[in-house]
Coordinates of C-alpha atoms in Angstrom, one line a residue:
M604 CA 0.0 0.0 0.1
I605 CA 1.1 3.5 -0.9
E606 CA 0.3 6.3 1.7
F607 CA 0.4 10.2 1.1
R608 CA 0.2 12.5 4.1
N609 CA -0.9 16.1 3.4
E610 CA -3.0 19.0 5.1
V611 CA -6.2 20.5 4.1
A612 CA -6.8 23.9 6.0
G613 CA -4.3 22.8 8.6
I614 CA -5.9 19.5 9.2
P615 CA -3.8 16.2 8.6
V616 CA -5.1 13.9 5.8
V617 CA -4.0 10.7 4.7
I618 CA -4.5 9.1 1.2
R619 CA -4.1 5.3 0.9
V620 CA -3.5 3.8 -2.6
V621 CA -4.3 0.1 -3.0
E622 CA -1.4 -1.7 -4.8
N623 CA -2.5 -5.4 -4.6
E624 CA -5.4 -7.6 -3.6
D625 CA -4.1 -7.9 0.0
D626 CA -4.5 -4.2 0.4
L627 CA -8.2 -4.4 -0.4
E628 CA -8.9 -5.8 3.1
G629 CA -8.1 -2.3 4.4
F630 CA -10.2 -0.7 1.8
R631 CA -13.2 -3.0 2.8
D632 CA -12.8 -2.0 6.4
F633 CA -12.8 1.6 5.5
I634 CA -16.1 1.3 3.6
R635 CA -17.7 -0.7 6.2
N636 CA -16.8 2.1 8.7
N637 CA -18.2 4.8 6.5
L638 CA -21.5 3.3 5.0
A639 CA -23.5 6.4 6.0
I640 CA -21.6 8.8 3.5
L641 CA -18.5 9.3 1.6
G642 CA -17.0 11.4 -1.0
L643 CA -16.6 9.9 -4.4
D644 CA -14.5 10.6 -7.6
T645 CA -13.2 8.8 -10.6
E646 CA -10.2 9.2 -12.8
T647 CA -10.4 8.2 -16.6
T648 CA -8.6 8.2 -19.8
G649 CA -10.1 11.6 -20.8
L650 CA -13.3 13.5 -21.1
G651 CA -15.0 11.8 -24.0
I652 CA -17.0 9.1 -22.0
Y653 CA -18.5 7.7 -25.1
G654 CA -15.4 7.5 -27.4
E655 CA -13.7 4.5 -28.6
G656 CA -11.1 2.8 -26.1
Y657 CA -12.4 5.1 -23.3
G658 CA -11.5 3.5 -19.8
L659 CA -11.8 4.0 -16.0
R660 CA -8.5 4.0 -14.1
L661 CA -9.1 4.9 -10.6
V662 CA -12.2 5.1 -8.2
Q663 CA -11.7 7.2 -5.0
F664 CA -13.5 7.1 -1.9
G665 CA -13.0 9.5 1.0
N666 CA -14.3 11.1 4.2
Y667 CA -13.1 14.5 5.8
T668 CA -9.5 13.3 6.6
E669 CA -8.9 10.0 4.7
S670 CA -9.3 8.6 1.2
W671 CA -8.6 5.2 -0.5
V672 CA -7.7 5.0 -4.1
V673 CA -8.5 1.7 -6.0
P674 CA -7.0 0.8 -9.4
V675 CA -10.0 -0.5 -11.2
E676 CA -7.9 -0.4 -14.4
Y677 CA -6.5 -3.8 -13.0
G678 CA -10.0 -5.3 -13.2
G679 CA -10.8 -8.5 -11.2
R680 CA -11.2 -8.1 -7.5
F681 CA -10.3 -4.5 -7.6
A682 CA -13.2 -3.5 -9.8
E683 CA -15.6 -6.0 -7.9
D684 CA -14.7 -4.5 -4.5
V685 CA -15.5 -1.0 -5.9
R686 CA -18.7 -2.3 -7.4
L687 CA -19.8 -3.5 -3.9
A688 CA -18.8 -0.4 -2.2
L689 CA -20.8 1.7 -4.8
N690 CA -23.9 -0.4 -4.1
G691 CA -23.3 -0.5 -0.4
V692 CA -22.8 3.0 0.8
Q693 CA -25.8 5.0 1.5
R694 CA -25.0 8.5 0.3
F695 CA -22.2 10.0 -1.9
V696 CA -20.8 13.4 -2.2
L697 CA -19.4 14.4 -5.7
H698 CA -18.5 17.5 -7.5
N699 CA -20.0 17.6 -10.9
A700 CA -21.7 14.2 -10.4
S701 CA -23.1 13.9 -13.8
F702 CA -19.7 13.1 -15.2
D703 CA -18.7 10.4 -12.8
L704 CA -22.0 8.8 -12.7
Q705 CA -21.9 8.4 -16.6
V706 CA -18.5 7.0 -16.2
L707 CA -19.6 4.4 -13.6
D708 CA -22.5 3.7 -15.8
R709 CA -20.6 3.1 -18.9
C710 CA -17.5 1.5 -17.6
M711 CA -18.6 -0.4 -14.5
G712 CA -22.3 -0.9 -15.4
I713 CA -23.6 0.8 -12.3
P714 CA -26.9 2.4 -13.7
M715 CA -27.0 6.2 -13.0
E716 CA -30.7 5.8 -12.0
S717 CA -29.7 3.8 -9.2
M718 CA -27.0 6.3 -8.0
W719 CA -28.6 9.8 -8.6
P720 CA -31.2 9.4 -5.6
K721 CA -28.2 8.9 -3.0
V722 CA -25.9 11.6 -4.5
T723 CA -25.2 15.3 -3.3
D724 CA -23.4 17.3 -5.9
T725 CA -21.4 20.2 -4.3
R726 CA -21.3 22.0 -7.8
I727 CA -25.0 22.3 -7.5
L728 CA -24.8 23.5 -3.8
A729 CA -22.0 26.0 -5.0
H730 CA -24.4 27.4 -7.7
L731 CA -27.2 27.8 -5.2
V732 CA -24.9 29.7 -2.8
D733 CA -23.7 32.0 -5.6
P734 CA -24.5 31.3 -9.2
R735 CA -21.7 33.8 -10.6
G736 CA -18.6 32.8 -12.4
R737 CA -15.4 34.4 -11.3
D738 CA -15.4 36.9 -14.2
E739 CA -18.9 38.1 -12.7
G740 CA -17.6 38.6 -9.2
G741 CA -18.4 35.2 -7.9
F742 CA -16.1 32.5 -6.7
G743 CA -16.7 30.2 -9.7
H744 CA -17.9 26.5 -9.6
S745 CA -15.2 24.3 -10.6
L746 CA -13.7 22.0 -7.8
E747 CA -10.5 24.1 -7.9
E748 CA -12.3 27.4 -7.8
V749 CA -14.6 26.5 -4.9
T750 CA -11.8 24.8 -3.0
R751 CA -9.8 28.0 -3.3
H752 CA -12.5 30.1 -1.9
Y753 CA -14.1 27.8 0.8
V754 CA -11.5 25.3 1.8
D755 CA -7.8 25.8 1.2
P756 CA -6.2 28.0 -1.3
V757 CA -2.9 26.4 -1.2
V758 CA -4.4 22.8 -1.9
A759 CA -6.4 24.3 -4.7
D760 CA -3.2 25.9 -6.5
E761 CA -0.7 23.1 -5.6
V762 CA -2.7 19.8 -5.6
K763 CA -5.4 20.8 -8.1
G764 CA -2.6 22.2 -10.3
L765 CA -0.8 18.9 -10.5
M766 CA -2.1 17.5 -13.6
G767 CA -1.0 20.6 -15.6
R768 CA 2.5 20.0 -14.4
L769 CA 2.2 16.4 -15.2
A770 CA 1.3 17.2 -18.8
K771 CA 4.6 19.4 -19.1
E772 CA 6.4 16.5 -17.6
F773 CA 5.2 13.9 -20.1
Q774 CA 5.3 16.5 -23.0
T775 CA 1.7 16.2 -23.8
T776 CA -1.5 18.2 -23.6
K777 CA -4.0 18.6 -20.6
E778 CA -6.5 16.6 -22.6
K779 CA -4.2 13.5 -23.3
I780 CA -2.3 13.5 -19.8
W781 CA -5.1 11.3 -18.3
A782 CA -4.4 8.4 -20.4
A783 CA -0.5 9.0 -20.6
V784 CA 0.4 9.2 -16.9
D785 CA 1.6 6.1 -15.3
L786 CA -1.0 4.8 -12.8
T787 CA 1.4 4.7 -10.0
H788 CA 2.8 8.3 -10.5
P789 CA 2.9 9.9 -7.0
D790 CA 1.6 13.2 -8.2
Y791 CA -1.2 11.6 -10.1
L792 CA -2.2 9.5 -7.0
L793 CA -2.1 12.6 -4.7
Y794 CA -4.3 14.6 -7.2
S795 CA -6.6 11.7 -7.4
G796 CA -7.0 10.9 -3.7
M797 CA -7.4 14.5 -2.6
D798 CA -10.8 14.8 -4.7
P799 CA -13.3 12.9 -2.4
I800 CA -11.8 14.6 0.7
L801 CA -12.2 18.0 -0.9
A802 CA -15.9 17.1 -2.0
M803 CA -16.7 16.1 1.7
R804 CA -15.2 19.4 3.0
L805 CA -17.1 21.4 0.4
H806 CA -20.4 19.7 1.4
Q807 CA -19.6 20.6 5.1
K808 CA -18.9 24.1 4.2
L809 CA -21.5 24.8 1.4
G810 CA -24.5 23.0 2.9
P811 CA -25.2 25.6 5.5
L812 CA -24.6 28.4 3.2
V813 CA -27.5 27.6 0.7
P814 CA -30.0 30.2 1.6
D815 CA -33.0 29.0 3.5
V816 CA -35.3 30.2 0.7
S817 CA -33.4 28.1 -1.8
R818 CA -33.2 24.7 0.0
K819 CA -36.1 23.3 -1.8
L820 CA -34.1 23.8 -5.0
V821 CA -31.3 21.3 -3.8
R822 CA -33.3 18.1 -4.8
Y823 CA -35.0 19.9 -7.7
E824 CA -31.7 20.6 -9.3
H825 CA -30.4 17.2 -8.7
R826 CA -33.1 15.8 -10.6
I827 CA -32.9 18.1 -13.6
A828 CA -29.1 17.1 -13.6
E829 CA -30.3 13.5 -13.7
V830 CA -32.6 14.0 -16.6
C831 CA -29.9 15.8 -18.5
A832 CA -27.4 13.2 -17.7
V833 CA -29.7 10.5 -19.2
M834 CA -30.1 12.6 -22.3
E835 CA -26.3 12.9 -22.6
R836 CA -26.0 9.0 -22.2
T837 CA -28.7 8.4 -24.9
G838 CA -27.0 10.5 -27.4
F839 CA -28.2 11.7 -30.8
L840 CA -27.9 9.5 -34.0
L841 CA -25.6 11.0 -36.6
D842 CA -26.2 10.6 -40.3
V843 CA -22.5 9.8 -41.0
D844 CA -22.8 9.7 -44.9
Y845 CA -24.6 13.1 -45.0
T846 CA -22.0 14.4 -42.4
L847 CA -19.0 13.3 -44.6
D848 CA -20.5 14.7 -47.7
L849 CA -21.3 17.9 -46.0
S850 CA -17.7 18.2 -44.7
A851 CA -16.5 17.8 -48.3
R852 CA -18.8 20.3 -49.6
L853 CA -18.1 23.0 -47.1
Q854 CA -14.3 22.4 -47.7
Q855 CA -15.0 23.0 -51.4
V856 CA -17.0 26.2 -50.7
E857 CA -14.3 27.3 -48.5
L858 CA -11.7 26.9 -51.2
D859 CA -13.8 28.5 -53.9
Y860 CA -14.3 31.8 -51.9
K861 CA -10.8 31.9 -50.8
A862 CA -9.8 31.8 -54.6
K863 CA -12.1 34.7 -55.1
A864 CA -10.5 36.6 -52.4
A865 CA -7.2 35.9 -53.8
V866 CA -8.2 37.6 -57.0
F867 CA -8.7 40.8 -55.2
G868 CA -5.2 40.3 -53.7
C869 CA -6.0 38.7 -50.3
E870 CA -4.1 35.4 -49.7
N871 CA -5.3 34.7 -46.2
V872 CA -8.9 35.7 -45.3
N873 CA -8.2 35.2 -41.6
S874 CA -5.6 37.9 -41.6
T875 CA -7.3 41.2 -40.5
D876 CA -4.5 43.2 -41.9
Q877 CA -4.8 41.6 -45.5
V878 CA -8.6 42.0 -45.5
A879 CA -8.5 45.6 -44.2
D880 CA -5.6 46.3 -46.8
V881 CA -7.8 45.2 -49.7
L882 CA -10.9 46.9 -48.5
E883 CA -9.2 50.2 -48.0
F884 CA -7.6 49.8 -51.5
R885 CA -11.2 49.5 -52.8
G886 CA -12.2 52.6 -51.1
V887 CA -14.0 51.3 -48.1
R888 CA -13.3 53.4 -45.0
I889 CA -12.7 51.5 -41.8
P890 CA -13.6 53.8 -38.8
D891 CA -13.4 51.6 -35.9
R892 CA -10.1 50.5 -34.1
T893 CA -9.3 47.6 -31.9
P894 CA -8.0 48.2 -28.3
T895 CA -4.4 47.9 -29.8
G896 CA -5.0 50.5 -32.4
K897 CA -5.5 48.0 -35.3
R898 CA -8.2 48.5 -38.0
K899 CA -11.3 46.7 -36.9
V900 CA -12.9 44.4 -39.5
D901 CA -15.9 42.8 -37.7
K902 CA -18.9 41.2 -38.6
K903 CA -21.0 44.3 -38.6
L904 CA -18.7 45.8 -41.2
L905 CA -18.6 42.8 -43.4
D906 CA -22.3 42.3 -43.2
R907 CA -23.0 45.8 -44.3
L908 CA -20.7 45.4 -47.2
V909 CA -22.2 42.3 -48.2
A910 CA -25.7 43.8 -48.1
E911 CA -24.2 46.5 -50.4
G912 CA -23.3 43.7 -52.9
D913 CA -19.4 43.8 -52.2
E914 CA -17.9 40.8 -53.8
F915 CA -14.7 40.7 -51.9
A916 CA -16.6 41.1 -48.5
T917 CA -18.8 38.4 -49.6
A918 CA -15.7 35.9 -50.3
V919 CA -14.2 36.7 -47.0
K920 CA -17.4 36.1 -45.1
E921 CA -18.4 32.9 -46.9
A922 CA -14.9 31.4 -46.8
K923 CA -14.7 32.0 -43.0
K924 CA -18.2 30.7 -42.5
A925 CA -17.7 27.4 -44.4
A926 CA -14.3 26.9 -42.5
K927 CA -16.1 27.5 -39.2
W928 CA -19.0 25.2 -39.9
R929 CA -16.8 22.3 -41.1
S930 CA -14.0 22.6 -38.4
T931 CA -16.1 23.6 -35.4
W932 CA -19.3 21.6 -36.1
V933 CA -19.4 19.0 -38.8
D934 CA -15.9 17.5 -38.3
G935 CA -16.3 17.6 -34.5
F936 CA -19.6 15.5 -35.0
L937 CA -17.7 12.9 -36.9
K938 CA -14.6 12.8 -34.8
N939 CA -16.7 12.5 -31.5
R940 CA -19.3 10.0 -32.6
D941 CA -19.2 6.8 -30.6
A942 CA -19.1 3.2 -32.1
G943 CA -23.0 3.3 -32.7
D944 CA -22.6 6.8 -34.6
R945 CA -24.3 8.6 -31.9
C946 CA -23.1 12.1 -30.6
H947 CA -23.3 12.9 -27.0
A948 CA -23.8 16.4 -26.1
S949 CA -22.5 17.9 -22.7
I950 CA -25.6 19.5 -21.1
N951 CA -24.7 21.9 -18.2
A952 CA -28.1 21.9 -16.5
L953 CA -27.1 24.9 -14.1
R954 CA -24.9 27.2 -16.0
A955 CA -25.5 30.8 -16.0
R956 CA -26.2 33.4 -13.3
T957 CA -29.9 32.7 -14.0
A958 CA -29.4 28.9 -13.9
R959 CA -30.0 28.8 -17.8
M960 CA -28.6 25.6 -19.3
S961 CA -25.7 25.5 -21.9
I962 CA -24.9 22.6 -24.3
T963 CA -21.6 21.9 -26.0
G964 CA -20.8 19.0 -28.4
I965 CA -24.0 19.4 -30.3
P966 CA -24.3 23.3 -30.6
A967 CA -28.1 23.3 -30.2
Q968 CA -28.2 26.8 -28.9
T969 CA -25.8 28.7 -31.2
L970 CA -26.8 27.2 -34.6
P971 CA -28.2 29.8 -37.0
S972 CA -31.9 29.9 -36.1
G973 CA -33.4 29.2 -39.7
D974 CA -30.6 26.8 -41.0
W975 CA -31.2 23.2 -41.7
M976 CA -27.9 22.2 -43.1
I977 CA -26.1 21.6 -39.8
R978 CA -29.2 20.1 -38.2
R979 CA -29.7 17.7 -41.0
C980 CA -26.6 15.8 -39.6
F981 CA -28.8 14.3 -36.9
L982 CA -31.5 11.7 -37.1
A983 CA -34.3 10.2 -34.9
D984 CA -33.7 6.6 -34.3
E985 CA -34.6 3.9 -36.7
G986 CA -38.4 3.6 -37.0
Q987 CA -38.7 7.1 -35.4
L988 CA -39.4 10.7 -36.2
I989 CA -38.2 14.0 -34.9
S990 CA -40.4 16.1 -32.8
S991 CA -39.9 19.5 -31.5
V992 CA -42.1 21.1 -28.9
D993 CA -41.6 24.6 -28.2
Y994 CA -43.3 27.2 -25.7
Q995 CA -45.7 29.9 -27.2
A996 CA -43.8 33.2 -26.3
Q997 CA -42.4 31.6 -23.3
E998 CA -40.6 34.7 -21.7
L999 CA -43.4 37.2 -22.4
R1000 CA -46.1 35.0 -21.0
V1001 CA -43.7 34.6 -17.8
L1002 CA -43.4 38.4 -17.8
A1003 CA -47.3 38.6 -18.0
A1004 CA -47.7 36.3 -15.2
L1005 CA -45.0 37.7 -12.8
S1006 CA -45.9 41.3 -13.4
G1007 CA -49.6 40.7 -13.1
D1008 CA -50.2 43.4 -15.9
R1009 CA -53.9 43.1 -16.8
T1010 CA -53.4 44.3 -20.4
M1011 CA -50.8 41.7 -21.1
I1012 CA -52.7 38.9 -19.3
K1013 CA -55.9 39.9 -21.2
A1014 CA -54.1 39.8 -24.6
F1015 CA -52.8 36.3 -24.0
H1016 CA -56.3 35.1 -22.9
E1017 CA -57.9 36.4 -25.9
G1018 CA -55.1 35.6 -28.3
A1019 CA -54.6 39.3 -29.2
D1020 CA -51.6 40.6 -31.1
L1021 CA -49.3 41.8 -28.3
H1022 CA -47.0 43.5 -30.7
L1023 CA -49.7 45.4 -32.4
L1024 CA -51.3 46.5 -29.1
T1025 CA -47.5 48.1 -28.2
A1026 CA -47.4 49.6 -31.6
Q1027 CA -50.9 51.3 -31.2
A1028 CA -50.0 52.3 -27.7
A1029 CA -47.0 54.1 -29.1
F1030 CA -48.2 55.5 -32.5
G1031 CA -52.0 55.4 -32.4
S1032 CA -55.0 53.1 -33.0
H1033 CA -54.6 53.5 -36.7
I1034 CA -51.6 51.1 -36.9
T1035 CA -52.3 47.7 -38.4
K1036 CA -50.4 44.4 -38.3
D1037 CA -49.0 45.3 -41.7
D1038 CA -47.3 48.6 -40.8
P1039 CA -43.7 48.7 -40.0
E1040 CA -44.4 50.1 -36.5
R1041 CA -45.5 46.5 -35.5
K1042 CA -42.0 45.3 -36.2
Y1043 CA -40.5 47.9 -34.0
A1044 CA -42.9 47.1 -31.4
K1045 CA -41.9 43.4 -31.4
V1046 CA -38.3 44.5 -30.9
V1047 CA -39.4 46.4 -27.8
N1048 CA -41.6 43.7 -26.4
F1049 CA -38.8 41.1 -26.6
G1050 CA -36.1 43.7 -25.7
R1051 CA -37.8 44.8 -22.5
V1052 CA -37.5 41.3 -21.2
Y1053 CA -33.8 41.5 -21.7
G1054 CA -33.5 45.0 -20.2
G1055 CA -33.3 46.8 -23.6
G1056 CA -34.2 50.4 -23.9
A1057 CA -34.3 53.0 -26.6
N1058 CA -30.7 52.4 -27.5
T1059 CA -31.4 48.7 -28.3
V1060 CA -34.5 49.6 -30.4
A1061 CA -32.5 52.0 -32.4
E1062 CA -29.8 49.7 -33.0
Q1063 CA -32.1 46.8 -34.2
T1064 CA -34.6 48.7 -36.2
G1065 CA -32.5 51.7 -37.7
L1066 CA -35.0 54.1 -35.9
D1067 CA -33.6 57.3 -34.9
M1068 CA -33.4 57.7 -30.9
E1069 CA -36.6 60.1 -30.8
R1070 CA -38.8 57.5 -32.5
A1071 CA -37.1 54.7 -30.6
K1072 CA -38.1 56.5 -27.4
I1073 CA -41.7 56.8 -28.5
V1074 CA -41.8 53.0 -29.1
V1075 CA -40.3 52.3 -25.6
D1076 CA -42.7 54.9 -23.9
G1077 CA -45.7 53.1 -25.8
F1078 CA -44.6 49.6 -24.2
D1079 CA -44.5 51.4 -20.6
K1080 CA -47.8 53.1 -21.4
A1081 CA -49.5 49.7 -22.7
Y1082 CA -48.1 47.6 -19.8
P1083 CA -47.8 49.6 -16.6
G1084 CA -47.5 46.4 -14.6
V1085 CA -44.2 45.7 -16.2
K1086 CA -42.8 49.0 -15.4
A1087 CA -43.9 48.6 -11.8
L1088 CA -42.3 45.1 -11.5
S1089 CA -39.1 46.4 -13.0
N1090 CA -39.0 49.3 -10.5
R1091 CA -39.6 47.0 -7.5
L1092 CA -36.9 44.6 -8.6
Q1093 CA -34.4 47.4 -9.2
A1094 CA -35.2 48.6 -5.5
E1095 CA -34.7 45.1 -4.2
A1096 CA -31.5 44.7 -6.2
R1097 CA -30.0 48.0 -4.9
R1098 CA -31.1 47.4 -1.3
N1099 CA -30.0 43.7 -0.9
G1100 CA -27.6 43.1 -3.9
Y1101 CA -29.8 40.3 -5.2
I1102 CA -33.2 39.4 -6.1
V1103 CA -35.2 36.1 -5.3
T1104 CA -37.3 34.3 -7.9
P1105 CA -40.7 32.8 -7.2
V1106 CA -39.1 29.4 -6.8
G1107 CA -36.6 30.6 -4.2
R1108 CA -33.4 31.1 -6.5
R1109 CA -31.2 34.0 -5.2
L1110 CA -29.9 35.9 -8.2
P1111 CA -27.0 38.4 -7.4
V1112 CA -27.5 41.7 -9.3
D1113 CA -24.6 44.2 -9.5
R1114 CA -26.1 47.4 -7.8
S1115 CA -24.7 49.5 -10.8
R1116 CA -26.8 47.4 -13.1
A1117 CA -29.9 47.1 -11.2
Y1118 CA -31.9 47.4 -14.4
S1119 CA -30.7 43.9 -15.3
A1120 CA -33.1 42.6 -12.4
L1121 CA -36.0 42.1 -14.6
N1122 CA -34.1 40.2 -17.3
Y1123 CA -32.5 37.9 -14.6
L1124 CA -35.9 37.2 -13.1
I1125 CA -37.6 36.3 -16.5
Q1126 CA -34.8 34.3 -17.9
S1127 CA -34.3 32.2 -14.7
S1128 CA -38.2 31.7 -14.2
S1129 CA -38.4 30.7 -17.9
R1130 CA -35.5 28.3 -17.4
D1131 CA -37.4 26.7 -14.5
V1132 CA -40.4 26.3 -16.8
T1133 CA -38.4 24.3 -19.1
G1134 CA -36.8 22.4 -16.0
R1135 CA -40.2 21.5 -14.5
A1136 CA -41.4 20.3 -18.0
L1137 CA -38.2 18.0 -18.2
L1138 CA -39.2 16.4 -14.8
R1139 CA -42.9 15.9 -15.9
L1140 CA -41.7 14.1 -19.0
Y1141 CA -39.1 12.1 -17.4
D1142 CA -41.6 11.0 -14.6
A1143 CA -44.1 10.1 -17.4
G1144 CA -41.6 7.7 -19.1
F1145 CA -40.5 10.0 -22.0
G1146 CA -36.8 9.9 -20.8
P1147 CA -35.7 7.5 -23.5
Y1148 CA -37.0 9.5 -26.3
L1149 CA -35.6 13.1 -25.2
R1150 CA -32.7 14.3 -27.0
L1151 CA -31.9 18.0 -26.2
P1152 CA -33.4 20.9 -24.1
I1153 CA -33.0 24.1 -25.9
H1154 CA -34.0 26.9 -23.9
D1155 CA -37.8 27.0 -24.6
E1156 CA -37.9 24.0 -26.8
I1157 CA -37.5 20.2 -26.2
L1158 CA -36.2 17.9 -29.0
A1159 CA -37.3 14.3 -29.0
S1160 CA -37.2 11.2 -31.2
V1161 CA -40.6 9.4 -31.2
P1162 CA -41.8 6.2 -32.6
A1163 CA -43.4 7.0 -36.2
E1164 CA -46.5 5.2 -35.6
H1165 CA -47.3 7.3 -32.5
A1166 CA -45.5 10.5 -33.5
E1167 CA -48.4 12.8 -33.6
W1168 CA -49.7 11.6 -30.3
G1169 CA -46.3 11.4 -28.9
A1170 CA -45.6 15.1 -29.8
A1171 CA -49.0 16.2 -28.5
E1172 CA -48.5 14.4 -25.3
I1173 CA -45.0 16.0 -24.8
G1174 CA -46.7 19.3 -25.4
R1175 CA -49.4 18.6 -22.9
L1176 CA -47.0 17.7 -20.1
M1177 CA -44.7 20.8 -21.0
A1178 CA -47.5 23.3 -20.8
E1179 CA -48.2 24.8 -17.3
D1180 CA -50.2 27.6 -15.8
M1181 CA -48.3 30.3 -14.1
G1182 CA -50.7 32.2 -12.0
P1183 CA -53.4 33.7 -14.4
V1184 CA -51.2 32.9 -17.6
H1185 CA -51.3 29.7 -19.4
I1186 CA -47.8 28.9 -21.0
G1187 CA -48.9 26.6 -23.9
T1188 CA -46.9 24.8 -26.4
D1189 CA -46.5 24.2 -30.2
P1190 CA -45.9 20.4 -30.9
E1191 CA -44.4 19.8 -34.4
V1192 CA -43.4 16.4 -36.1
G1193 CA -40.9 16.4 -38.7
G1194 CA -39.3 13.6 -40.9
R1195 CA -36.4 11.5 -39.9
S1196 CA -33.9 14.2 -39.6
W1197 CA -33.7 17.2 -37.3
G1198 CA -33.2 19.3 -40.3
S1199 CA -36.6 18.3 -41.7
L1200 CA -38.0 20.7 -39.1
Y1201 CA -36.2 23.6 -40.9
G1202 CA -36.8 22.8 -44.6
A1203 CA -34.6 19.8 -45.3
S1204 CA -36.1 17.1 -47.6
A1205 CA -35.3 14.1 -45.4

């Protein structure tokens, strides 16, 4: 047996590493003496859980002062004893449990569904204590960041920084070191053995700090994390032939447009200096500068030139677009698919300050809104069809419910045109749905949800400031309840430094940006509408059919013979009444591909 002795916040800790089967008796004694609760962590060959050749190397168990590291990579009795411990211990504490539970599910056959009910995730606790990232004034939510703030900054910097130093020692990357490092390397074992101890210390520190008003969210957020982890495990079937063809087509598009740019004298479309030189040679004035004083050739400038018919700007934009779509998305899908041609997104169920989710791996939230080309890469399972169910004006309906504004509530009850009502309040009752003023009002209606004022309206519509202010004033006139809610929230934010949502989520608001409070409230409350829907769908047995949560939309793969019923039932379960406002849904069934919902033929 190998032993490491260290300190955490001045308290001695010991890490015991099992070397052979004789050492397992001590591990069994440790488990028997700690059946009530233990910290838990895993070490693997990398982050791509579902990739070919992925493996589990170590499993670590620990209390506040002692941990045991078991090399399950050796298999046999080592793996069997870990399996018995996982089934026998009553409660586990992990940081970012979704990752480790998927690892144990895939590599050891321990179903996530059996583990989640007895897990506490300290990352969830940390987010409920302070949802801000470090760049927003919070302490962050990674194990290293939370350890630095709440447990021991020395341990955070020295121990949690070991893998970066090992990557340099082995002359490899941080992504590859997990598989490259020797299983018995002292720094690797120290790093690994410390994690369950830190998880237990964080549980001890963070548990009491969760605001009383937020305590009911602890189990709720764990359940949402479980549903999202199940969606990750299920994955999304990739149409490999189409995706390979799309990659080749995008590469050709990139080459063609690069050749067109070269005709104008630009050999590298990614060189801002070269692009700027050509633009200025062709008489284009570049007024803006970067912080370092260089000419600023950004999307706004290129889009304007493209709209004016500039062939060079079009070549630059299209070449870069094709390159990005291919390298960032399409080739990534091909590279990261599993042996069954499924891609597994990473769903951060509790991401933003407002708790809004984020997705990587399958960029569902960042794809161009009306594009089918990339979405066409993904398919419903064999014998199934793609279904999308999104909410009807989710954020505006949440705004109506929480503000209690009578006009807005009545408009939703009667199916009235909310954008037309705003336009008529601003410009007069003679305005019709075909007038451009309705479009301006639409920008205001959604902009107010995000805290946008006259500047936002002017920027997005091209209106001058005077008319933009008229539209904004029209909104406040039409819906006085919204203005009153915003004023109350700003006062609360200035007084307390935070607001509290109806479900009890505490959202810090910078006092200098108190106007953001309304945006935070609506975005967070809307996220919880979707979160509650996921739980209802999961409890109703729809878990295996769910693919992705995309803000106010849930994507599913449903059996073809029951597709219409399935989509309608998903929509029924997603819908909810928030006070006097019904937040309804629009179920839609497409073809086999996700892209079919956006105009693709298949």
